[in-house]
Each structure stands twice: as structure tokens, then as C-alpha cells.
PDB file of C-alpha atoms in Angstrom:
ATOM      1  CA  MET A 277     258.426   4.522-221.047  1.00 52.00           C
ATOM      2  CA  ASP A 278     255.308   6.058-222.627  1.00 59.00           C
ATOM      3  CA  THR A 279     252.630   6.381-220.011  1.00 60.00           C
ATOM      4  CA  GLY A 280     250.155   8.240-222.498  1.00 63.00           C
ATOM      5  CA  LYS A 281     246.927   6.403-222.979  1.00 69.00           C
ATOM      6  CA  ARG A 282     246.085   5.479-226.773  1.00 74.00           C
ATOM      7  CA  GLY A 283     242.420   5.965-227.907  1.00 72.00           C
ATOM      8  CA  PHE A 284     240.085   8.350-229.628  1.00 75.00           C
ATOM      9  CA  THR A 285     239.434  11.776-228.158  1.00 87.00           C
ATOM     10  CA  LEU A 286     235.873  13.000-227.544  1.00 87.00           C
ATOM     11  CA  ILE A 287     236.121  15.204-230.570  1.00 90.00           C
ATOM     12  CA  GLU A 288     237.228  12.426-232.967  1.00 88.00           C
ATOM     13  CA  THR A 289     234.434  10.108-231.547  1.00 88.00           C
ATOM     14  CA  VAL A 290     231.657  12.925-232.183  1.00 91.00           C
ATOM     15  CA  ILE A 291     232.900  13.600-235.623  1.00 92.00           C
ATOM     16  CA  GLY A 292     232.835  10.005-236.505  1.00 92.00           C
ATOM     17  CA  LEU A 293     229.398   9.735-235.034  1.00 93.00           C
ATOM     18  CA  ALA A 294     228.150  12.792-236.966  1.00 93.00           C
ATOM     19  CA  ILE A 295     229.433  11.052-240.255  1.00 94.00           C
ATOM     20  CA  VAL A 296     227.616   7.645-239.513  1.00 94.00           C
ATOM     21  CA  CYS A 297     224.544   9.605-238.498  1.00 93.00           C
ATOM     22  CA  GLY A 298     224.581  11.571-241.909  1.00 92.00           C
ATOM     23  CA  LEU A 299     224.868   8.543-243.812  1.00 90.00           C
ATOM     24  CA  ILE A 300     222.103   6.858-242.342  1.00 90.00           C
ATOM     25  CA  ALA A 301     219.826   9.807-242.677  1.00 89.00           C
ATOM     26  CA  VAL A 302     220.644  10.067-246.421  1.00 87.00           C
ATOM     27  CA  SER A 303     219.921   6.378-247.009  1.00 86.00           C
ATOM     28  CA  VAL A 304     216.592   6.608-245.133  1.00 86.00           C
ATOM     29  CA  TRP A 305     215.549   9.508-247.191  1.00 85.00           C
ATOM     30  CA  LYS A 306     216.234   7.753-250.344  1.00 86.00           C
ATOM     31  CA  LEU A 307     214.450   4.761-249.113  1.00 88.00           C
ATOM     32  CA  LYS A 308     211.232   6.733-248.809  1.00 86.00           C
ATOM     33  CA  ASP A 309     211.633   7.995-252.230  1.00 87.00           C
ATOM     34  CA  TYR A 310     211.965   4.662-253.568  1.00 90.00           C
ATOM     35  CA  GLN A 311     209.136   3.376-251.427  1.00 90.00           C
ATOM     36  CA  ALA A 312     206.789   6.210-252.840  1.00 90.00           C
ATOM     37  CA  GLN A 313     207.827   5.375-256.540  1.00 91.00           C
ATOM     38  CA  ILE A 314     206.993   1.853-255.920  1.00 93.00           C
ATOM     39  CA  GLU A 315     203.544   2.789-254.779  1.00 93.00           C
ATOM     40  CA  GLU A 316     203.097   4.977-257.766  1.00 93.00           C
ATOM     41  CA  LYS A 317     204.111   2.090-260.012  1.00 93.00           C
ATOM     42  CA  GLU A 318     201.737  -0.389-258.225  1.00 94.00           C
ATOM     43  CA  GLY A 319     198.766   2.200-258.515  1.00 93.00           C
ATOM     44  CA  LEU A 320     199.237   2.670-262.184  1.00 93.00           C
ATOM     45  CA  GLU A 321     199.452  -1.250-262.788  1.00 94.00           C
ATOM     46  CA  TRP A 322     196.288  -1.597-260.722  1.00 94.00           C
ATOM     47  CA  PHE A 323     194.539   1.121-263.006  1.00 93.00           C
ATOM     48  CA  LYS A 324     195.700  -0.368-266.165  1.00 93.00           C
ATOM     49  CA  ASN A 325     194.830  -4.185-265.194  1.00 93.00           C
ATOM     50  CA  SER A 326     191.564  -3.026-263.611  1.00 92.00           C
ATOM     51  CA  PHE A 327     190.551  -1.168-266.956  1.00 92.00           C
ATOM     52  CA  LYS A 328     191.331  -4.230-268.983  1.00 91.00           C
ATOM     53  CA  ASN A 329     189.452  -6.507-266.635  1.00 90.00           C
ATOM     54  CA  GLU A 330     186.286  -4.200-267.013  1.00 90.00           C
ATOM     55  CA  MET A 331     186.706  -4.252-270.670  1.00 90.00           C
ATOM     56  CA  ASN A 332     186.687  -8.070-270.680  1.00 89.00           C
ATOM     57  CA  TYR A 333     183.967  -8.226-268.119  1.00 88.00           C
ATOM     58  CA  SER A 334     181.562  -6.033-270.521  1.00 89.00           C
ATOM     59  CA  TYR A 335     182.317  -8.022-273.473  1.00 89.00           C
ATOM     60  CA  LEU A 336     181.891 -11.457-271.746  1.00 90.00           C
ATOM     61  CA  TYR A 337     178.729 -10.711-269.703  1.00 89.00           C
ATOM     62  CA  HIS A 338     177.232  -8.011-271.879  1.00 90.00           C
ATOM     63  CA  GLU A 339     176.854  -5.590-269.192  1.00 90.00           C
ATOM     64  CA  TYR A 340     177.755  -1.805-269.113  1.00 90.00           C
ATOM     65  CA  ALA A 341     180.613  -0.614-267.030  1.00 92.00           C
ATOM     66  CA  GLY A 342     182.080   2.653-266.321  1.00 92.00           C
ATOM     67  CA  LEU A 343     185.089   4.479-264.871  1.00 93.00           C
ATOM     68  CA  ARG A 344     185.182   7.678-262.792  1.00 94.00           C
ATOM     69  CA  ILE A 345     188.493   9.630-262.037  1.00 93.00           C
ATOM     70  CA  ARG A 346     188.468  12.531-259.509  1.00 90.00           C
ATOM     71  CA  GLU A 347     191.992  13.860-258.822  1.00 83.00           C
ATOM     72  CA  ASN A 348     193.821  10.735-257.407  1.00 86.00           C
ATOM     73  CA  LYS A 349     190.546   8.707-256.801  1.00 92.00           C
ATOM     74  CA  ILE A 350     189.520   6.050-259.285  1.00 94.00           C
ATOM     75  CA  THR A 351     186.337   4.102-259.225  1.00 94.00           C
ATOM     76  CA  PHE A 352     185.177   1.270-261.506  1.00 94.00           C
ATOM     77  CA  ILE A 353     181.390   0.790-261.840  1.00 92.00           C
ATOM     78  CA  ARG A 354     179.574  -2.369-263.249  1.00 91.00           C
ATOM     79  CA  TYR A 355     175.910  -1.959-264.070  1.00 87.00           C
ATOM     80  CA  ALA A 356     174.596  -5.429-263.763  1.00 81.00           C
ATOM     81  CA  ALA A 357     171.437  -6.656-265.712  1.00 78.00           C
ATOM     82  CA  ASN A 358     169.796  -7.283-262.442  1.00 81.00           C
ATOM     83  CA  GLY A 359     169.821  -3.692-261.381  1.00 80.00           C
ATOM     84  CA  LYS A 360     172.696  -4.343-259.101  1.00 84.00           C
ATOM     85  CA  THR A 361     175.678  -1.808-259.048  1.00 87.00           C
ATOM     86  CA  ILE A 362     179.189  -2.971-258.025  1.00 87.00           C
ATOM     87  CA  PHE A 363     181.833  -0.527-257.216  1.00 90.00           C
ATOM     88  CA  LYS A 364     185.507  -0.979-257.172  1.00 90.00           C
ATOM     89  CA  LYS A 365     187.457   2.078-255.639  1.00 93.00           C
ATOM     90  CA  LYS A 366     191.116   2.823-255.084  1.00 93.00           C
ATOM     91  CA  THR A 367     192.846   5.960-253.940  1.00 92.00           C
ATOM     92  CA  LEU A 368     196.315   6.468-255.851  1.00 90.00           C
ATOM     93  CA  PRO A 369     199.240   7.819-253.901  1.00 91.00           C
ATOM     94  CA  LYS A 370     199.063  11.516-253.093  1.00 90.00           C
ATOM     95  CA  THR A 371     202.168  12.069-255.354  1.00 90.00           C
ATOM     96  CA  LEU A 372     200.040  11.200-258.298  1.00 91.00           C
ATOM     97  CA  LYS A 373     197.449  13.337-259.718  1.00 91.00           C
ATOM     98  CA  ASN A 374     195.140  13.067-262.705  1.00 91.00           C
ATOM     99  CA  THR A 375     195.764  16.173-264.938  1.00 89.00           C
ATOM    100  CA  ASN A 376     192.805  15.966-267.215  1.00 88.00           C
ATOM    101  CA  GLY A 377     190.190  17.139-264.747  1.00 89.00           C
ATOM    102  CA  PRO A 378     187.290  14.976-263.781  1.00 93.00           C
ATOM    103  CA  ILE A 379     186.797  11.901-266.150  1.00 93.00           C
ATOM    104  CA  ASP A 380     183.613   9.849-266.587  1.00 93.00           C
ATOM    105  CA  TYR A 381     184.058   7.118-268.918  1.00 92.00           C
ATOM    106  CA  PHE A 382     181.554   4.774-270.202  1.00 91.00           C
ATOM    107  CA  ILE A 383     182.030   0.908-271.548  1.00 90.00           C
ATOM    108  CA  GLY A 384     179.241  -0.314-273.615  1.00 88.00           C
ATOM    109  CA  GLU A 385     177.639  -3.847-272.908  1.00 86.00           C
ATOM    110  CA  SER A 386     179.486  -5.239-276.059  1.00 84.00           C
ATOM    111  CA  GLY A 387     182.771  -4.215-274.490  1.00 82.00           C
ATOM    112  CA  GLN A 388     183.312  -1.251-276.980  1.00 86.00           C
ATOM    113  CA  SER A 389     184.305   2.104-275.878  1.00 87.00           C
ATOM    114  CA  GLY A 390     185.161   5.629-277.307  1.00 88.00           C
ATOM    115  CA  PRO A 391     188.748   7.032-277.527  1.00 91.00           C
ATOM    116  CA  ARG A 392     189.964   8.732-274.464  1.00 91.00           C
ATOM    117  CA  THR A 393     193.437   9.972-273.168  1.00 92.00           C
ATOM    118  CA  ILE A 394     194.054   9.726-269.476  1.00 92.00           C
ATOM    119  CA  ILE A 395     197.115  11.624-268.070  1.00 93.00           C
ATOM    120  CA  PHE A 396     198.639  11.152-264.488  1.00 93.00           C
ATOM    121  CA  THR A 397     201.465  13.377-263.306  1.00 93.00           C
ATOM    122  CA  SER A 398     203.965  12.215-260.768  1.00 93.00           C
ATOM    123  CA  GLN A 399     204.893  14.968-258.346  1.00 91.00           C
ATOM    124  CA  LEU A 400     207.718  12.741-257.190  1.00 88.00           C
ATOM    125  CA  THR A 401     209.524  11.906-260.383  1.00 88.00           C
ATOM    126  CA  HIS A 402     207.802  14.785-262.486  1.00 90.00           C
ATOM    127  CA  ARG A 403     206.925  12.401-265.098  1.00 92.00           C
ATOM    128  CA  LYS A 404     203.727  12.104-267.073  1.00 93.00           C
ATOM    129  CA  TYR A 405     201.978   8.856-267.512  1.00 93.00           C
ATOM    130  CA  GLU A 406     199.732   8.841-270.496  1.00 93.00           C
ATOM    131  CA  TYR A 407     197.095   6.070-271.190  1.00 93.00           C
ATOM    132  CA  ARG A 408     195.445   6.255-274.415  1.00 92.00           C
ATOM    133  CA  ILE A 409     192.361   4.072-274.946  1.00 90.00           C
ATOM    134  CA  GLN A 410     191.602   3.257-278.533  1.00 86.00           C
ATOM    135  CA  MET A 411     188.230   3.418-280.009  1.00 80.00           C
ATOM    136  CA  GLY A 412     186.264   0.294-280.422  1.00 72.00           C
ATOM    137  CA  TRP A 413     187.749  -2.478-278.363  1.00 71.00           C
ATOM    138  CA  GLY A 414     189.277   0.005-275.778  1.00 72.00           C
ATOM    139  CA  GLU A 415     192.738  -1.451-275.806  1.00 79.00           C
ATOM    140  CA  ILE A 416     194.659   0.684-273.497  1.00 83.00           C
ATOM    141  CA  ILE A 417     198.227   2.172-274.496  1.00 84.00           C
ATOM    142  CA  GLU A 418     200.772   3.264-271.924  1.00 84.00           C
ATOM    143  CA  LYS A 419     203.102   6.046-272.948  1.00 81.00           C
ATOM    144  CA  THR A 420     205.801   7.454-270.391  1.00 69.00           C
TER     145      THR A 420
END
């Protein structure tokens, strides 16, 4: 008759637990990277859509607008005819930097603007996001 107990030893349990903890740690690390990439994409989409909105606003309401970029801080400025100034600000994720240096961009009251290239670099994915603003109607073209 076999009187030995069947089951896992303490060493086998610790090894199994270490493997499971390692898998959980790797998945959490990847999840944080994925979340940071999503935040970058959302910030860049906000920039592109806000720029188009400011161009359309200037054209429709015949008011001046501007764009100011300092590192990862973006400010859109509307100069209303009544002398009121409206600011729309956003800070991009810390992993996204403007590599052009400080930018001050002006949009005329007819919605026209000059050519400009704005480059953001991701420290997370090491990608360059290049936005080219065409002369005249200020169409913004994205290149990655």
C-alpha cells in the first residue's frame, strides 16, 4: 500500500508562481506602452483636427488665428473682431516632442496661410510625424 501523499512540493509551487508572475509583468509592461502609443495618436489627431478647424473658422468668420508650439505644448489662438482673444491649449504626451523648435504660425482672416512643415518625434516608437501645411488654403498633409 502506497502511503505517500501526492501533490506539489514547495519548490514546484514557487517555480509555477514565478512563471505566472513573470507573464503578468510582461503583459502589464506592454499594456502601458500600448496606452502611451494611443495617447500619442490621440494628441496628433487633436492637433490635425484643431488646425483644420482654425483654418475653416478664419475663412468663414474672417478673423485671424494663430498657432504656437513650444516643445509639446500647443496653443491655438483666435483674434476676434471685437478685440477678444480666445485660446485653445493642449499638452501632448511627454513622449512626443516638436523637433522644429518654437513655432509661431499665423492664419490670415481669409483663411490663407503660408507654407510650413511641423515635425513631431515620438520617443516611444522613434517615429517622425511630419505635417506639411500647403501655401494658400493651408491644407495639412500628414507624412509618417
